[in-house]
GROMACS .gro file of N, CA and C in nm:
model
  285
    1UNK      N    1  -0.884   0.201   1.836
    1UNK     CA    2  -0.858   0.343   1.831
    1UNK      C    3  -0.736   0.374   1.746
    2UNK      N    4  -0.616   0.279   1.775
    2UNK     CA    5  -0.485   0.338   1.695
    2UNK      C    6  -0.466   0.212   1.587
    3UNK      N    7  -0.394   0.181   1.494
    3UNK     CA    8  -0.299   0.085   1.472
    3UNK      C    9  -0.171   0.102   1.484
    4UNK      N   10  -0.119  -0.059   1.512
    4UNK     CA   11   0.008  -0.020   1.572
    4UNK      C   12   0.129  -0.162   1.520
    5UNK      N   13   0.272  -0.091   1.470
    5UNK     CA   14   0.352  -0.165   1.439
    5UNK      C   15   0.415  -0.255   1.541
    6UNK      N   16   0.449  -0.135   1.663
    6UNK     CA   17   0.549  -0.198   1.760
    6UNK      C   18   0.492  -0.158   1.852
    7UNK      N   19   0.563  -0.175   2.025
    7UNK     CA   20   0.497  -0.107   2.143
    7UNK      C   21   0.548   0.020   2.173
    8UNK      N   22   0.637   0.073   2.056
    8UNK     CA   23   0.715   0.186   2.086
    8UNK      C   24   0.679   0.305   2.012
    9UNK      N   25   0.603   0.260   1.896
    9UNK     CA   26   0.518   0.342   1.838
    9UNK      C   27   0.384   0.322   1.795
   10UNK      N   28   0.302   0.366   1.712
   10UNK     CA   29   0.149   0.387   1.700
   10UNK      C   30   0.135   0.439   1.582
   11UNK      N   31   0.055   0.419   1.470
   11UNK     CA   32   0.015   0.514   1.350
   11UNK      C   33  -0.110   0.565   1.387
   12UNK      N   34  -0.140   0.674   1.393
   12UNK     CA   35  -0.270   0.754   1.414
   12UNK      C   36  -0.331   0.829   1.272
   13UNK      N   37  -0.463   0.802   1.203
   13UNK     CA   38  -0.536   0.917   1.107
   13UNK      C   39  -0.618   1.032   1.204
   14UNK      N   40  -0.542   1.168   1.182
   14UNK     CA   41  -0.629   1.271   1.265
   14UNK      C   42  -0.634   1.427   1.194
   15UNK      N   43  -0.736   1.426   1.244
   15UNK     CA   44  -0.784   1.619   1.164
   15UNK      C   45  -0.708   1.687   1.279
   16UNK      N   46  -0.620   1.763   1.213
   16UNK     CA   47  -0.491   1.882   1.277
   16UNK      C   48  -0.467   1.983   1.211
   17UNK      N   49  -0.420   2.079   1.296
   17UNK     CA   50  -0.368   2.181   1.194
   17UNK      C   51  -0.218   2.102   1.244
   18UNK      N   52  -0.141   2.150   1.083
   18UNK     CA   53   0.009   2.089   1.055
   18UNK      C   54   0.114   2.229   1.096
   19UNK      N   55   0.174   2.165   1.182
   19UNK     CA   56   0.274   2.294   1.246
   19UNK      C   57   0.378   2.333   1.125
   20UNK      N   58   0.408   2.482   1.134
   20UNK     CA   59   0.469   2.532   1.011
   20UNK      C   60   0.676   2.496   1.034
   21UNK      N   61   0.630   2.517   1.211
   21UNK     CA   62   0.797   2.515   1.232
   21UNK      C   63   0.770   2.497   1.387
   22UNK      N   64   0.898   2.523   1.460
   22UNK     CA   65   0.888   2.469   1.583
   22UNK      C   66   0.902   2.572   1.680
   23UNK      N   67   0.916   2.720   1.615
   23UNK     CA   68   0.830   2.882   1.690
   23UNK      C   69   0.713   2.902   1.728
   24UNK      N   70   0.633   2.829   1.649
   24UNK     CA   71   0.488   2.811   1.687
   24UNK      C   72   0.415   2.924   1.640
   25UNK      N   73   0.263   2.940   1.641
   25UNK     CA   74   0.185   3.023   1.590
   25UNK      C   75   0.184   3.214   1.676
   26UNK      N   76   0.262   3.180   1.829
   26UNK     CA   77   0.280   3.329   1.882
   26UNK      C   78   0.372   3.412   1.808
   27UNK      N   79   0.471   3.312   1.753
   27UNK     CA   80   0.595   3.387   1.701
   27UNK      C   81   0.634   3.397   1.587
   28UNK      N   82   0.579   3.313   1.472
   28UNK     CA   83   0.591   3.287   1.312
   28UNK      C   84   0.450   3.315   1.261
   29UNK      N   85   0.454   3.384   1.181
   29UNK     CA   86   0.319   3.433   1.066
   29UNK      C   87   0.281   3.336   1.043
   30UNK      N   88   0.361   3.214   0.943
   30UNK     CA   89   0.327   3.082   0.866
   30UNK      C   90   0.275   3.036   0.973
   31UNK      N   91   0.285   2.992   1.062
   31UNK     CA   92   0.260   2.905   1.180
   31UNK      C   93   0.117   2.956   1.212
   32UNK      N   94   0.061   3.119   1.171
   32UNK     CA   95  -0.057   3.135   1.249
   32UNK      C   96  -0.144   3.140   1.098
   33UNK      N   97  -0.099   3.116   0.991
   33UNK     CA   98  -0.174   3.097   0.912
   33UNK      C   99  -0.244   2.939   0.873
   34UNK      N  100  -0.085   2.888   0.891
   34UNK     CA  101  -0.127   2.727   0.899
   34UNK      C  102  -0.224   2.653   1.024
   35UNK      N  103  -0.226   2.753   1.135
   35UNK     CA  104  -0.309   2.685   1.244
   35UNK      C  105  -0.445   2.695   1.203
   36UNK      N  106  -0.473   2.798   1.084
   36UNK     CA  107  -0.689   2.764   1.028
   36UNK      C  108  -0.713   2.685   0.994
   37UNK      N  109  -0.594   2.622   0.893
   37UNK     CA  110  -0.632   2.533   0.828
   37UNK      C  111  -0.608   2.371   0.876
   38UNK      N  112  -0.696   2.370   0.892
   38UNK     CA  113  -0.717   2.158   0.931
   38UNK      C  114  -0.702   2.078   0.831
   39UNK      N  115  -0.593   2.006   0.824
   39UNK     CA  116  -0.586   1.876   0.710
   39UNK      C  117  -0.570   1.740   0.818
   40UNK      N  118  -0.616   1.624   0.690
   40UNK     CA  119  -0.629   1.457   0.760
   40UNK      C  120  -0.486   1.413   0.717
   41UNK      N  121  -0.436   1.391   0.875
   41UNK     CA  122  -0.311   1.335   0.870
   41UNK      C  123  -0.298   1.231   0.886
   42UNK      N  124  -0.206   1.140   0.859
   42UNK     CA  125  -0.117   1.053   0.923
   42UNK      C  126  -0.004   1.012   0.984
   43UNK      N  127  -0.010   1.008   1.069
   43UNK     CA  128   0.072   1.059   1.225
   43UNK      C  129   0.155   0.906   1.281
   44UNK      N  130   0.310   0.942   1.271
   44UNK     CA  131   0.369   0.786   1.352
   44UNK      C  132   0.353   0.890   1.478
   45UNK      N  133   0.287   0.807   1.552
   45UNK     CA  134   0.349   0.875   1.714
   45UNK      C  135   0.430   0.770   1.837
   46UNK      N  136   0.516   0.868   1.868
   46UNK     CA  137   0.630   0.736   1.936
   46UNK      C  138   0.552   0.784   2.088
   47UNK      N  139   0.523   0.652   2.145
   47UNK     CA  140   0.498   0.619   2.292
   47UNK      C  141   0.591   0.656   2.366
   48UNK      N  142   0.702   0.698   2.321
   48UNK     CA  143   0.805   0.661   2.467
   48UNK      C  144   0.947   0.764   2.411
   49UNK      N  145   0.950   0.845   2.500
   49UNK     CA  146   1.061   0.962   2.457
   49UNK      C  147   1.185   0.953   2.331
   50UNK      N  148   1.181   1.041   2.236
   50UNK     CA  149   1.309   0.986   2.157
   50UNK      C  150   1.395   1.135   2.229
   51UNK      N  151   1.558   1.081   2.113
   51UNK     CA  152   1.647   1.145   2.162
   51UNK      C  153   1.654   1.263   2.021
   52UNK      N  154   1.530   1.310   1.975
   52UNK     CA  155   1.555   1.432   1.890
   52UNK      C  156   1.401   1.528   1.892
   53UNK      N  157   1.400   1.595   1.861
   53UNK     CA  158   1.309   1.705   1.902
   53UNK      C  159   1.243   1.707   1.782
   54UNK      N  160   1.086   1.685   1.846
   54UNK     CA  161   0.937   1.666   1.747
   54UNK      C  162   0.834   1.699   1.811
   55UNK      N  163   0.755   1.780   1.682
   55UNK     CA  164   0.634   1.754   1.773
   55UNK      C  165   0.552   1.662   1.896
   56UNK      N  166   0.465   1.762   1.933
   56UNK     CA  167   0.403   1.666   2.059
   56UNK      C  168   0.293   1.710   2.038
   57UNK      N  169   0.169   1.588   2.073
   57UNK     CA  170   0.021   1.588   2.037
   57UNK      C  171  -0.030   1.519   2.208
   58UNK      N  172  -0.161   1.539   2.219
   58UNK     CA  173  -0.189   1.455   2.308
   58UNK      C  174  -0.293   1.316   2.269
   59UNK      N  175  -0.305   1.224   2.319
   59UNK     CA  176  -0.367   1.130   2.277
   59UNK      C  177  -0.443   1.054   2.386
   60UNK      N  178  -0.537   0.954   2.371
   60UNK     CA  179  -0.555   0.837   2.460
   60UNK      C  180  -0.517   0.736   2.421
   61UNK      N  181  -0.474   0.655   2.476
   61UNK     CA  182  -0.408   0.523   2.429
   61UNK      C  183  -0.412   0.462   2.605
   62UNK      N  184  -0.429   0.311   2.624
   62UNK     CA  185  -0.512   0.240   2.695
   62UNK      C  186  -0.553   0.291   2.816
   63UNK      N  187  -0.688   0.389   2.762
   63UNK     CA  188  -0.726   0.477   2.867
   63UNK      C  189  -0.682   0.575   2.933
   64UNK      N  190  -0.539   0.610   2.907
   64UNK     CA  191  -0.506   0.732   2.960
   64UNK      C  192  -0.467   0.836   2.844
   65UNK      N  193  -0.456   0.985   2.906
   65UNK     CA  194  -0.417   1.031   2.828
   65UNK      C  195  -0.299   1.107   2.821
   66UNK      N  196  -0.231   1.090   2.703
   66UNK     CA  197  -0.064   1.063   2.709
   66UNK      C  198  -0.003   1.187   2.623
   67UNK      N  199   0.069   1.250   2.645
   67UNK     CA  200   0.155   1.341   2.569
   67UNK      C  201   0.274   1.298   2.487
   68UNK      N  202   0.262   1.284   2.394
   68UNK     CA  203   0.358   1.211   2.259
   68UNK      C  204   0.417   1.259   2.169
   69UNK      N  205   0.550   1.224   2.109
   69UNK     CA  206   0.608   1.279   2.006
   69UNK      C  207   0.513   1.243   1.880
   70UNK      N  208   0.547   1.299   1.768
   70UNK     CA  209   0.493   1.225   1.615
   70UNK      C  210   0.579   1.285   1.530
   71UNK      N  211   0.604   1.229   1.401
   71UNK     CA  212   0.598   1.231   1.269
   71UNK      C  213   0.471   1.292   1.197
   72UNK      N  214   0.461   1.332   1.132
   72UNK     CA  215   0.357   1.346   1.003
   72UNK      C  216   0.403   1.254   0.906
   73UNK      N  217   0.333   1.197   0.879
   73UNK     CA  218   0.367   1.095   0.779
   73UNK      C  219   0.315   1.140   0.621
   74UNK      N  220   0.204   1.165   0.617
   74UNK     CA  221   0.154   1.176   0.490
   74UNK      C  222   0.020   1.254   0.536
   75UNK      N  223  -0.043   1.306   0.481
   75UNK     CA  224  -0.180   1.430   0.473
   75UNK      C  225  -0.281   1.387   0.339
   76UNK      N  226  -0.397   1.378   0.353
   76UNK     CA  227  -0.466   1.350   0.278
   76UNK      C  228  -0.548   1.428   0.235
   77UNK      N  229  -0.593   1.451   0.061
   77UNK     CA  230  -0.667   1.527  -0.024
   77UNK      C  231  -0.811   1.512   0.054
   78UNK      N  232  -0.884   1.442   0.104
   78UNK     CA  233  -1.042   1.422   0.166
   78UNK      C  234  -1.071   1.349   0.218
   79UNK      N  235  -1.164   1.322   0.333
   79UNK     CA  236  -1.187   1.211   0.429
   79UNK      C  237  -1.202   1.147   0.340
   80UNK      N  238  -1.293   1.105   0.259
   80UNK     CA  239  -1.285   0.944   0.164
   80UNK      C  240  -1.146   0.880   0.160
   81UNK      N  241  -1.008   0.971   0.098
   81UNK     CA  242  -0.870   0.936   0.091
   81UNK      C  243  -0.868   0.832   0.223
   82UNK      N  244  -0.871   0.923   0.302
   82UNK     CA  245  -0.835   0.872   0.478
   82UNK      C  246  -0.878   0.778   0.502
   83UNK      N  247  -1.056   0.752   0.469
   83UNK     CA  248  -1.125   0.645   0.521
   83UNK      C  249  -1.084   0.492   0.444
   84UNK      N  250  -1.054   0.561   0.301
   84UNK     CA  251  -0.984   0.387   0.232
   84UNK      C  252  -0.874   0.382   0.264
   85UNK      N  253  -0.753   0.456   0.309
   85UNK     CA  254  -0.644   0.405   0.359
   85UNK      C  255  -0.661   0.358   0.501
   86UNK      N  256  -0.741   0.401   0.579
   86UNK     CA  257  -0.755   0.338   0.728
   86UNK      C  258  -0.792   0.180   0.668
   87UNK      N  259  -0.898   0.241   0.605
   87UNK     CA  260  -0.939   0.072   0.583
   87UNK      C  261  -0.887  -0.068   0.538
   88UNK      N  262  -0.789   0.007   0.440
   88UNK     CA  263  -0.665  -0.048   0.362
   88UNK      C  264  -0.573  -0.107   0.494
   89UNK      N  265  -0.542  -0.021   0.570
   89UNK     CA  266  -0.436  -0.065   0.700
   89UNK      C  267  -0.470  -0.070   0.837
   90UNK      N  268  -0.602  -0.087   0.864
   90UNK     CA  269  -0.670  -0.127   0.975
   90UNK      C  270  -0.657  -0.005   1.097
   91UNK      N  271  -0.660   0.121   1.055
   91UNK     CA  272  -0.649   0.232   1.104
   91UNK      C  273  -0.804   0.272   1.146
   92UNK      N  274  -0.810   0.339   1.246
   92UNK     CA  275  -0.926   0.420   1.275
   92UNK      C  276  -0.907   0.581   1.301
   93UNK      N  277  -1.006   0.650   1.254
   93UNK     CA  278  -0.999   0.810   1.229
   93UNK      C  279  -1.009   0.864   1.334
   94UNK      N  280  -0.944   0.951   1.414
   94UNK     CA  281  -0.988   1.009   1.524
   94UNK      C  282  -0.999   1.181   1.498
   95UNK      N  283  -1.079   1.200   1.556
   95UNK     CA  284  -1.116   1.373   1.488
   95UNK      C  285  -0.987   1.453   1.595
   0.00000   0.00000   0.00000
């Protein structure tokens, strides 16, 4: 389901909308424009609380399901992009 560097974090490929800022879509325009649009990300997501303020996604990871910080790492032009870089780094796509 994920690949993974360490036990403290996880790289995830997933279809999201990309948050504009950290007001969110009730309170920022950008934020409710950026929530239509769905792009293929690539996501570090840290397992285990950090000490600075980031997004949070939810996930499954060994069977449960977990509320997590992430990174955006990089966003991709089309699933093909996504599917040869998963493939490239032993990643799997999760919608």
């Amino acid at each position: 389901m994920c690949g993974s560097n360490s036990k403290k974090s996880i790289y995830i490929i997933r279809k999201m909308s990309v948050p504009h800022c950290a007001r969110g879509p009730l309170r920022c325009e950008k934020c409710r424009i950026m929530e239509k649009e769905k792009k293929i990300c690539l996501l570090k997501v840290y397992l285990e609380p950090g000490e600075i303020a980031r997004p949070v996604l939810d996930i499954y990871f060994d069977g449960e399901k977990k509320f997590c910080e992430y990174d955006l790492i990089k966003t991709f032009e089309n699933e093909e992009a996504a599917k040869e870089y998963a493939k490239r780094n032993m990643l799997n796509l999760l919608d």
